[in-house]
JSON list of C-alpha atoms in Angstrom, two decimals:
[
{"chain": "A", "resi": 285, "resn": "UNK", "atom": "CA", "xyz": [136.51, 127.86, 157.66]},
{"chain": "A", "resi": 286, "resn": "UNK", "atom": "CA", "xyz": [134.33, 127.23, 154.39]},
{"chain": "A", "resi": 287, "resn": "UNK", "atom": "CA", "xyz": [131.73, 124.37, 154.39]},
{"chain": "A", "resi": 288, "resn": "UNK", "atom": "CA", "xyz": [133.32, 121.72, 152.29]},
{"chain": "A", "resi": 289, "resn": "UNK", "atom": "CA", "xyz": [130.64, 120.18, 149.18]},
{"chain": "A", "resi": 290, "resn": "UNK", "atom": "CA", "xyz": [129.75, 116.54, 150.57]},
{"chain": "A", "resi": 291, "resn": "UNK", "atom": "CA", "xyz": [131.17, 114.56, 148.03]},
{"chain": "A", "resi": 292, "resn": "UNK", "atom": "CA", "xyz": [129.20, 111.31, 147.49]},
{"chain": "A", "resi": 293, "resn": "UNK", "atom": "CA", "xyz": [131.58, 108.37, 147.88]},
{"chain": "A", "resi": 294, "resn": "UNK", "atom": "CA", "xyz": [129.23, 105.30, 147.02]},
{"chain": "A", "resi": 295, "resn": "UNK", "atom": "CA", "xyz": [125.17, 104.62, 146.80]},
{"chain": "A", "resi": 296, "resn": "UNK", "atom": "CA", "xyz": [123.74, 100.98, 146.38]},
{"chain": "A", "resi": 297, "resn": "UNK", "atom": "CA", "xyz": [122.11, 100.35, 143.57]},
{"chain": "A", "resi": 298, "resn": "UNK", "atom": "CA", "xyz": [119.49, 97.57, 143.05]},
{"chain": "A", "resi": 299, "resn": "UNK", "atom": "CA", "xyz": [117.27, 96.89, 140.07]},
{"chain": "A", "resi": 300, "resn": "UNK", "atom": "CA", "xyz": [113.65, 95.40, 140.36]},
{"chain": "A", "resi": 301, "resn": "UNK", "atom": "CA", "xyz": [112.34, 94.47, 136.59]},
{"chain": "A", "resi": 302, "resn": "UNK", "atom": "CA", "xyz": [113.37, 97.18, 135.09]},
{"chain": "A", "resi": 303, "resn": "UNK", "atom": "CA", "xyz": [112.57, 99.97, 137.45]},
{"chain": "A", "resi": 304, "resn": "UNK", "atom": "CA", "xyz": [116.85, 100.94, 138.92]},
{"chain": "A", "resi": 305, "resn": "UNK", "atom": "CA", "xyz": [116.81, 102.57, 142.80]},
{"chain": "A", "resi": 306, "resn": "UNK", "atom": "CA", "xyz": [119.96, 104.47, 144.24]},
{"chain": "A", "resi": 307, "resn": "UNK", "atom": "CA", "xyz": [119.82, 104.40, 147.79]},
{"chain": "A", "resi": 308, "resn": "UNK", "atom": "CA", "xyz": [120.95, 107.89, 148.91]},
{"chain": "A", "resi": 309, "resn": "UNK", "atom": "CA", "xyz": [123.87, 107.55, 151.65]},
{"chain": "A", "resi": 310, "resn": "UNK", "atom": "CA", "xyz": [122.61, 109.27, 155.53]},
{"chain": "A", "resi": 311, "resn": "UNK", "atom": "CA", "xyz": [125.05, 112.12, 155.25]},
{"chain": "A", "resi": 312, "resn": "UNK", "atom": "CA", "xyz": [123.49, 113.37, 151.89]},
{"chain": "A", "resi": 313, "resn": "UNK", "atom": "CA", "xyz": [119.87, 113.23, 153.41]},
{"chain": "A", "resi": 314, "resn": "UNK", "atom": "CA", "xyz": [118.06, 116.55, 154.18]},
{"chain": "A", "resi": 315, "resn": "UNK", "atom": "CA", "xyz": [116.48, 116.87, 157.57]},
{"chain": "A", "resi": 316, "resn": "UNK", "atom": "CA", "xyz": [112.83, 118.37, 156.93]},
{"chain": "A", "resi": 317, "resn": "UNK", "atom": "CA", "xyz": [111.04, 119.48, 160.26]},
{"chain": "A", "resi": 318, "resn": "UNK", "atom": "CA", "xyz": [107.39, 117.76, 160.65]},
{"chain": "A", "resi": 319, "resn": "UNK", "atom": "CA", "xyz": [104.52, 117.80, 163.01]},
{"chain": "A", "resi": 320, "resn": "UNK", "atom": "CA", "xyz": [101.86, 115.63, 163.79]},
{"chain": "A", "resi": 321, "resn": "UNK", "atom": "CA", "xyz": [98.96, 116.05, 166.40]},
{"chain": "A", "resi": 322, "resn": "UNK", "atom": "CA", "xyz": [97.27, 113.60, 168.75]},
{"chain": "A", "resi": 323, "resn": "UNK", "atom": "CA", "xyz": [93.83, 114.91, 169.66]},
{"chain": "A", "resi": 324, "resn": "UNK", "atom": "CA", "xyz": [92.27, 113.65, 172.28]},
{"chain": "A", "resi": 325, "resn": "UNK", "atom": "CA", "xyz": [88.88, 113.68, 173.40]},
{"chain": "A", "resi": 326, "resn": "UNK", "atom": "CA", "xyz": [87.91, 111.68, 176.74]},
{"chain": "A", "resi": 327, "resn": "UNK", "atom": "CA", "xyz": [89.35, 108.38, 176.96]},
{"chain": "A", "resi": 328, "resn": "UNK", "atom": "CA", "xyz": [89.99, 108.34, 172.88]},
{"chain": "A", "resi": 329, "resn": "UNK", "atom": "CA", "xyz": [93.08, 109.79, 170.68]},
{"chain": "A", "resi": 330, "resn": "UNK", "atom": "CA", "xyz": [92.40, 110.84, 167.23]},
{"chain": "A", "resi": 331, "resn": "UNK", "atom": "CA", "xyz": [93.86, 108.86, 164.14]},
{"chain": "A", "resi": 332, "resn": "UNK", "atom": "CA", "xyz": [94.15, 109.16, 160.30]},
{"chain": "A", "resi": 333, "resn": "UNK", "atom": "CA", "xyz": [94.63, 105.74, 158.02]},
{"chain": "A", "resi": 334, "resn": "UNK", "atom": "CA", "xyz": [97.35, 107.04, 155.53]},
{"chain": "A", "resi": 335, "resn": "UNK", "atom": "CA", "xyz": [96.63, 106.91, 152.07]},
{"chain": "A", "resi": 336, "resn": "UNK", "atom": "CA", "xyz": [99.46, 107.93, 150.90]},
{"chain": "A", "resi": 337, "resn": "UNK", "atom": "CA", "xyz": [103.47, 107.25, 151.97]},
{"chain": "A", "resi": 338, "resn": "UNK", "atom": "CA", "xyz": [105.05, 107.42, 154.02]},
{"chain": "A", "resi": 339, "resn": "UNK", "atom": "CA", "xyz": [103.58, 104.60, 156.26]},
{"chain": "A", "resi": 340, "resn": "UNK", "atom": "CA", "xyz": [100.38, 104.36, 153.57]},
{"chain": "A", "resi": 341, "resn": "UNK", "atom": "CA", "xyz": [97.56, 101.64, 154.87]},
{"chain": "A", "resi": 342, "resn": "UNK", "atom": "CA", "xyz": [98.64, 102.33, 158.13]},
{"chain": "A", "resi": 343, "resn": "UNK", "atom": "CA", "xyz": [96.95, 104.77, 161.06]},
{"chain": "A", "resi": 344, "resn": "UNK", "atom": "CA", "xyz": [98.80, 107.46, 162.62]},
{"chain": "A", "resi": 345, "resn": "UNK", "atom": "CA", "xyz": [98.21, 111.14, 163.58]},
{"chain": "A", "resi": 346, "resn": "UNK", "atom": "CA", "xyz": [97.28, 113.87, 161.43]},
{"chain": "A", "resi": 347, "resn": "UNK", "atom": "CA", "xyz": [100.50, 115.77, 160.41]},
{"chain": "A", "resi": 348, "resn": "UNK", "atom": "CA", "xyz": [102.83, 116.43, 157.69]},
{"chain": "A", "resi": 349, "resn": "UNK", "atom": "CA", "xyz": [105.69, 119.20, 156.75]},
{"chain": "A", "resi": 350, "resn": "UNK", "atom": "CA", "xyz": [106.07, 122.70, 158.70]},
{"chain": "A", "resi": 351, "resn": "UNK", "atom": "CA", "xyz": [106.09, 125.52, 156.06]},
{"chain": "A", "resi": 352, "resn": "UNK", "atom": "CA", "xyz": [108.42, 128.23, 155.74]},
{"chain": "A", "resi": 353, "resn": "UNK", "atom": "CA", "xyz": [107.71, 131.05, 158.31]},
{"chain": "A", "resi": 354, "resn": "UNK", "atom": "CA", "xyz": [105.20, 128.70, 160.43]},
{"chain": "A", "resi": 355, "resn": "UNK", "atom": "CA", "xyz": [106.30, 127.78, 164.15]},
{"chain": "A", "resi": 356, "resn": "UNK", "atom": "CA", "xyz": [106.21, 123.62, 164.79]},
{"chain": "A", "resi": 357, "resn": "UNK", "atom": "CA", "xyz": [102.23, 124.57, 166.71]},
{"chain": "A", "resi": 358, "resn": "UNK", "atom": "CA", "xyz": [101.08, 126.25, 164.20]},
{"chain": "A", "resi": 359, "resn": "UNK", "atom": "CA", "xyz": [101.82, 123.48, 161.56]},
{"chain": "A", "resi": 360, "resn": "UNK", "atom": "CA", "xyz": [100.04, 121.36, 163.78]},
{"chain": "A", "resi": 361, "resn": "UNK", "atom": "CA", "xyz": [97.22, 123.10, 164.02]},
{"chain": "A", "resi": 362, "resn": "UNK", "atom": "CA", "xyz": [96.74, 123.87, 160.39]},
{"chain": "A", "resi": 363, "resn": "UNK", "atom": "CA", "xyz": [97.74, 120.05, 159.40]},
{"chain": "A", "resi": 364, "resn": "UNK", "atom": "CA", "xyz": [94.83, 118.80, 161.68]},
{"chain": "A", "resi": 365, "resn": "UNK", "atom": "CA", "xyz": [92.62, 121.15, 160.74]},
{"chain": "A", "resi": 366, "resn": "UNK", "atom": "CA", "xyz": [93.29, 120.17, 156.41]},
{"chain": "A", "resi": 367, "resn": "UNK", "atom": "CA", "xyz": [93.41, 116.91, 156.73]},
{"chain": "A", "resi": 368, "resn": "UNK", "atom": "CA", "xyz": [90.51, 116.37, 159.02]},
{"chain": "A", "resi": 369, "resn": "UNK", "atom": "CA", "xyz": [88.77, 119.86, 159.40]},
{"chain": "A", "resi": 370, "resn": "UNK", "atom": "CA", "xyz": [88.59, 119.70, 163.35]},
{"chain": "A", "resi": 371, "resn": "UNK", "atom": "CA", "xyz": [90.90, 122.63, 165.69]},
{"chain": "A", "resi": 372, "resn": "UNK", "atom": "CA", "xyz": [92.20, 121.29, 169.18]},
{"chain": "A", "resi": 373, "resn": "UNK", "atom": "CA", "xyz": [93.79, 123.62, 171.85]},
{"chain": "A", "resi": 374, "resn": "UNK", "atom": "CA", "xyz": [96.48, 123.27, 174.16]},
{"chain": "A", "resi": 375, "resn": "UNK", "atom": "CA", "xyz": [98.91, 122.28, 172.17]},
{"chain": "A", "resi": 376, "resn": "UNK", "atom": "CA", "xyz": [102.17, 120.91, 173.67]},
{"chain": "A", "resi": 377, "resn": "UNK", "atom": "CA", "xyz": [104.67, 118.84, 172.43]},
{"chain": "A", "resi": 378, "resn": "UNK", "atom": "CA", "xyz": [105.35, 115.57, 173.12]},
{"chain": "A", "resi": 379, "resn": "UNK", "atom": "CA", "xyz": [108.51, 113.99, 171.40]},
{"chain": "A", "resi": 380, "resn": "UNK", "atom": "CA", "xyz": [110.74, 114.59, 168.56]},
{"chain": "A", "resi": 381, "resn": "UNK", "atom": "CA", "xyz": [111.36, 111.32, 166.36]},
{"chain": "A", "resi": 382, "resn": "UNK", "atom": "CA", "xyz": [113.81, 110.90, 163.73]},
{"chain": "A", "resi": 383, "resn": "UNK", "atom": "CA", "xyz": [112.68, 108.98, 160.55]},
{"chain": "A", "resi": 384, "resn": "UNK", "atom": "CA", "xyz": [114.94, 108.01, 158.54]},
{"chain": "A", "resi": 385, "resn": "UNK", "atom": "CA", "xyz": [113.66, 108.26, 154.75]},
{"chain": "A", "resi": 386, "resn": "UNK", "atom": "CA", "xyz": [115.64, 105.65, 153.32]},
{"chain": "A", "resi": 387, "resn": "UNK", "atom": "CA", "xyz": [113.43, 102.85, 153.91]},
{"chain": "A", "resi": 388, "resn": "UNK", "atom": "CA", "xyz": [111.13, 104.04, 151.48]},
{"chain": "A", "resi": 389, "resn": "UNK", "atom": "CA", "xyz": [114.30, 105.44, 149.29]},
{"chain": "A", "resi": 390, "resn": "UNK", "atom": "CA", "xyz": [114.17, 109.37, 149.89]},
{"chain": "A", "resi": 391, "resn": "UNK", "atom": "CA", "xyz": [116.51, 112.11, 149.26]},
{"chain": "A", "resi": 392, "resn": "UNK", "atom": "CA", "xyz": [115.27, 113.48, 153.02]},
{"chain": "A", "resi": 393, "resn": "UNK", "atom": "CA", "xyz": [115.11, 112.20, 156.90]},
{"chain": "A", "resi": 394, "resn": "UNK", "atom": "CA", "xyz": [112.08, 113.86, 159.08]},
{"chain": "A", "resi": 395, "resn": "UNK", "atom": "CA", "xyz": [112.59, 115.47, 162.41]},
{"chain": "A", "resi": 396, "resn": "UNK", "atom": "CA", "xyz": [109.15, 114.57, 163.05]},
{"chain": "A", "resi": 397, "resn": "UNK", "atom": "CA", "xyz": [107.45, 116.71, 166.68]},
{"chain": "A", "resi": 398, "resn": "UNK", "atom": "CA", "xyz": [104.61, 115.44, 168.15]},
{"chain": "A", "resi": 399, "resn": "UNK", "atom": "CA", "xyz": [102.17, 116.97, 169.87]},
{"chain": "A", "resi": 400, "resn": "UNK", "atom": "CA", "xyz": [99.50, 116.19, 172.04]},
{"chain": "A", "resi": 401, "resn": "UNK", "atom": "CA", "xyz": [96.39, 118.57, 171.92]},
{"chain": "A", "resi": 402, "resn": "UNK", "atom": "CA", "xyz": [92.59, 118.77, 173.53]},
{"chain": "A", "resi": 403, "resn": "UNK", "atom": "CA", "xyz": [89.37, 117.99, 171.42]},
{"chain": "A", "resi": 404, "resn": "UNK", "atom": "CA", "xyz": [87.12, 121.46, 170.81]},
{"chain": "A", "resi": 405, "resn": "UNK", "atom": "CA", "xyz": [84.25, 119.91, 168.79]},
{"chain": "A", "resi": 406, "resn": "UNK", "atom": "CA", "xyz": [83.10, 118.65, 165.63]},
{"chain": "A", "resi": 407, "resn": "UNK", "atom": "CA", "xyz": [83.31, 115.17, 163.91]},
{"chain": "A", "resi": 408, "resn": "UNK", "atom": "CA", "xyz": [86.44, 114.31, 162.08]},
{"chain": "A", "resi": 409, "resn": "UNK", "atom": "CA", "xyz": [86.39, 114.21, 157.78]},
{"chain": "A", "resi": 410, "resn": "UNK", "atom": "CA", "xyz": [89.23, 112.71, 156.00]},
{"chain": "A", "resi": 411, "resn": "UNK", "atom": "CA", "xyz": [90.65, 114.49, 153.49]},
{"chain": "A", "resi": 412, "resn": "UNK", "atom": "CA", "xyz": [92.73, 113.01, 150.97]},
{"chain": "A", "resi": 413, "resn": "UNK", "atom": "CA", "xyz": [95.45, 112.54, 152.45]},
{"chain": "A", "resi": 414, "resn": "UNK", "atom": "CA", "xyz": [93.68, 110.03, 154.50]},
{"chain": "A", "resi": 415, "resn": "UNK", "atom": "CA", "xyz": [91.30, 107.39, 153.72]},
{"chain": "A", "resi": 416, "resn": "UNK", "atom": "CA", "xyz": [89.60, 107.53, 156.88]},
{"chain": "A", "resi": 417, "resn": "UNK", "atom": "CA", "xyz": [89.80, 109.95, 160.22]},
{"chain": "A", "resi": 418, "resn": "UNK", "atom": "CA", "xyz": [88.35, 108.83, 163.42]},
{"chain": "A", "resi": 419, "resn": "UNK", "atom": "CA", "xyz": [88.61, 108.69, 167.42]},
{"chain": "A", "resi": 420, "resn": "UNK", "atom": "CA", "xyz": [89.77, 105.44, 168.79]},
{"chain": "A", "resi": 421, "resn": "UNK", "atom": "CA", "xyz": [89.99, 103.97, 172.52]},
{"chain": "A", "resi": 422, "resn": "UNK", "atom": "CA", "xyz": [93.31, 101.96, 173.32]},
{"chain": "A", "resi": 423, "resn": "UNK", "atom": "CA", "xyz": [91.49, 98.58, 173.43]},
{"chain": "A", "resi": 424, "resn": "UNK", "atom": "CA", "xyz": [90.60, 99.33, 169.15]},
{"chain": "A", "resi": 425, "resn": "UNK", "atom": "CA", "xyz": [94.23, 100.41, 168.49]},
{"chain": "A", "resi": 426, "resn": "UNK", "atom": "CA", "xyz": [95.70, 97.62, 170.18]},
{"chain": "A", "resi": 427, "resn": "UNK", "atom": "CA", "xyz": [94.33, 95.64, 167.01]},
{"chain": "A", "resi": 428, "resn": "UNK", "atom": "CA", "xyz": [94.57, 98.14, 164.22]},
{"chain": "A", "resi": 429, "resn": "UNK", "atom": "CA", "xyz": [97.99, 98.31, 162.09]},
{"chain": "A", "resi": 430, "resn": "UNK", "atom": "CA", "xyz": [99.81, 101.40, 163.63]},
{"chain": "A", "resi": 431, "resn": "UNK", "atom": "CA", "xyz": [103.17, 103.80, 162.38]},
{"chain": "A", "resi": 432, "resn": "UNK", "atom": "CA", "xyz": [105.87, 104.16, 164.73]},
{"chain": "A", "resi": 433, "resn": "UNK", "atom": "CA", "xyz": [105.09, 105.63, 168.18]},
{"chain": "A", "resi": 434, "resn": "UNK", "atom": "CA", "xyz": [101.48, 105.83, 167.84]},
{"chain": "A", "resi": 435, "resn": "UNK", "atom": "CA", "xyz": [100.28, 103.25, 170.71]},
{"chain": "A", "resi": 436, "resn": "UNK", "atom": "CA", "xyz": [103.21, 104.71, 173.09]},
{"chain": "A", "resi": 437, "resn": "UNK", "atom": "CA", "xyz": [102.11, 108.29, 172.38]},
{"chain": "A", "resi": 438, "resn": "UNK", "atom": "CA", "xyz": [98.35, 107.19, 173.32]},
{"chain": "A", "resi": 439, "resn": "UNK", "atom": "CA", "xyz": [99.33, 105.48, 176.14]},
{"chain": "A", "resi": 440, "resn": "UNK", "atom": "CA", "xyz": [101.41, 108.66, 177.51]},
{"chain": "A", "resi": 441, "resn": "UNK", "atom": "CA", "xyz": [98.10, 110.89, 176.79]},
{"chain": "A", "resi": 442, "resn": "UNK", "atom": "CA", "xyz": [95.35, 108.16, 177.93]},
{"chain": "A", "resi": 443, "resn": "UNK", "atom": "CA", "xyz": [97.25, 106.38, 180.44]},
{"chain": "A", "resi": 444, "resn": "UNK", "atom": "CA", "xyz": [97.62, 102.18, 179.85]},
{"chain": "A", "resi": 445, "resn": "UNK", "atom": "CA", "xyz": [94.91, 100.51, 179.70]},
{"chain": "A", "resi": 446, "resn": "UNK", "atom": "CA", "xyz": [94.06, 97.06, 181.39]},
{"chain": "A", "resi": 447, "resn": "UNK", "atom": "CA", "xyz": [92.87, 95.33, 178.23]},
{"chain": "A", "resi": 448, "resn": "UNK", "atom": "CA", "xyz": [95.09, 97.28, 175.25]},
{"chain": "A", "resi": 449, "resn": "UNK", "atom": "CA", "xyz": [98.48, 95.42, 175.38]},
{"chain": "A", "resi": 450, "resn": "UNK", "atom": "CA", "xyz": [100.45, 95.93, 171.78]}
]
């Protein structure tokens, strides 16, 4: 049986000034596959403040989109290493999350996979896709503004801690 065109029934349409949004329906939303990498290193996980959307002004692990021909570990590993020039090893994943792109009005969802990896060395440098790039314990995170899962992927890799309640 032939795949049938989606035909678009209906979008919402709202106007701010004079800037005019569609807001694409879920069934006409591409699914793009994306990593992202928590690195930790002794009692501390990795994080990136995003300066750019999705989730900009917010921390979160180094990641973005897998390219063509790359497997979901080695996106990973070459996302960490561009946006903050360190390598990790071990990489495993974690959890898939879905995020659903119309919140910020895109054409495309993310299959986001993330994975938890070991420190090798080095200090972290943000590149710019990131305003800053550091290691933080689960007491600092606690208080900084964090996307999605963050905190509950930490606390998986770290353990909880007595004094870091989100």
């Amino acid at each position: 049986m032939p795949i049938q065109p989606l035909k678009l029934r209906s979008a919402s349409r709202s106007t701010t000034g004079s800037q005019e949004t569609f807001a694409i329906p879920a069934q006409a939303r591409k699914i793009v596959p994306a990593v992202s990498v928590a690195v930790v290193r002794r009692k501390t996980v990795l994080l990136v403040k995003r300066a750019r959307p999705p989730s900009q002004g917010l921390y979160a692990y180094p990641g973005g989109k897998v390219e063509p021909g790359e497997t979901l570990a080695q996106a990973a590993a070459r996302e960490l290493k561009e946006e903050t020039g360190l390598e990790a090893r071990n990489y495993r994943p974690l959890r898939e999350i879905h995020i659903d792109g119309s919140g910020e009005n895109h054409a495309v969802d993310y299959l986001l996979t993330v994975f938890g990896a070991l420190y090798v060395g080095g200090e972290p440098v943000a590149s710019d896709d990131a305003e800053t790039a550091a290691f933080y314990t689960l007491a600092e995170m606690a208080e900084m503004p964090l996307a999605g899962d963050v905190f509950s992927v930490a606390e998986d890799l770290l353990g909880p801690a007595q004094d870091a309640r989100r």
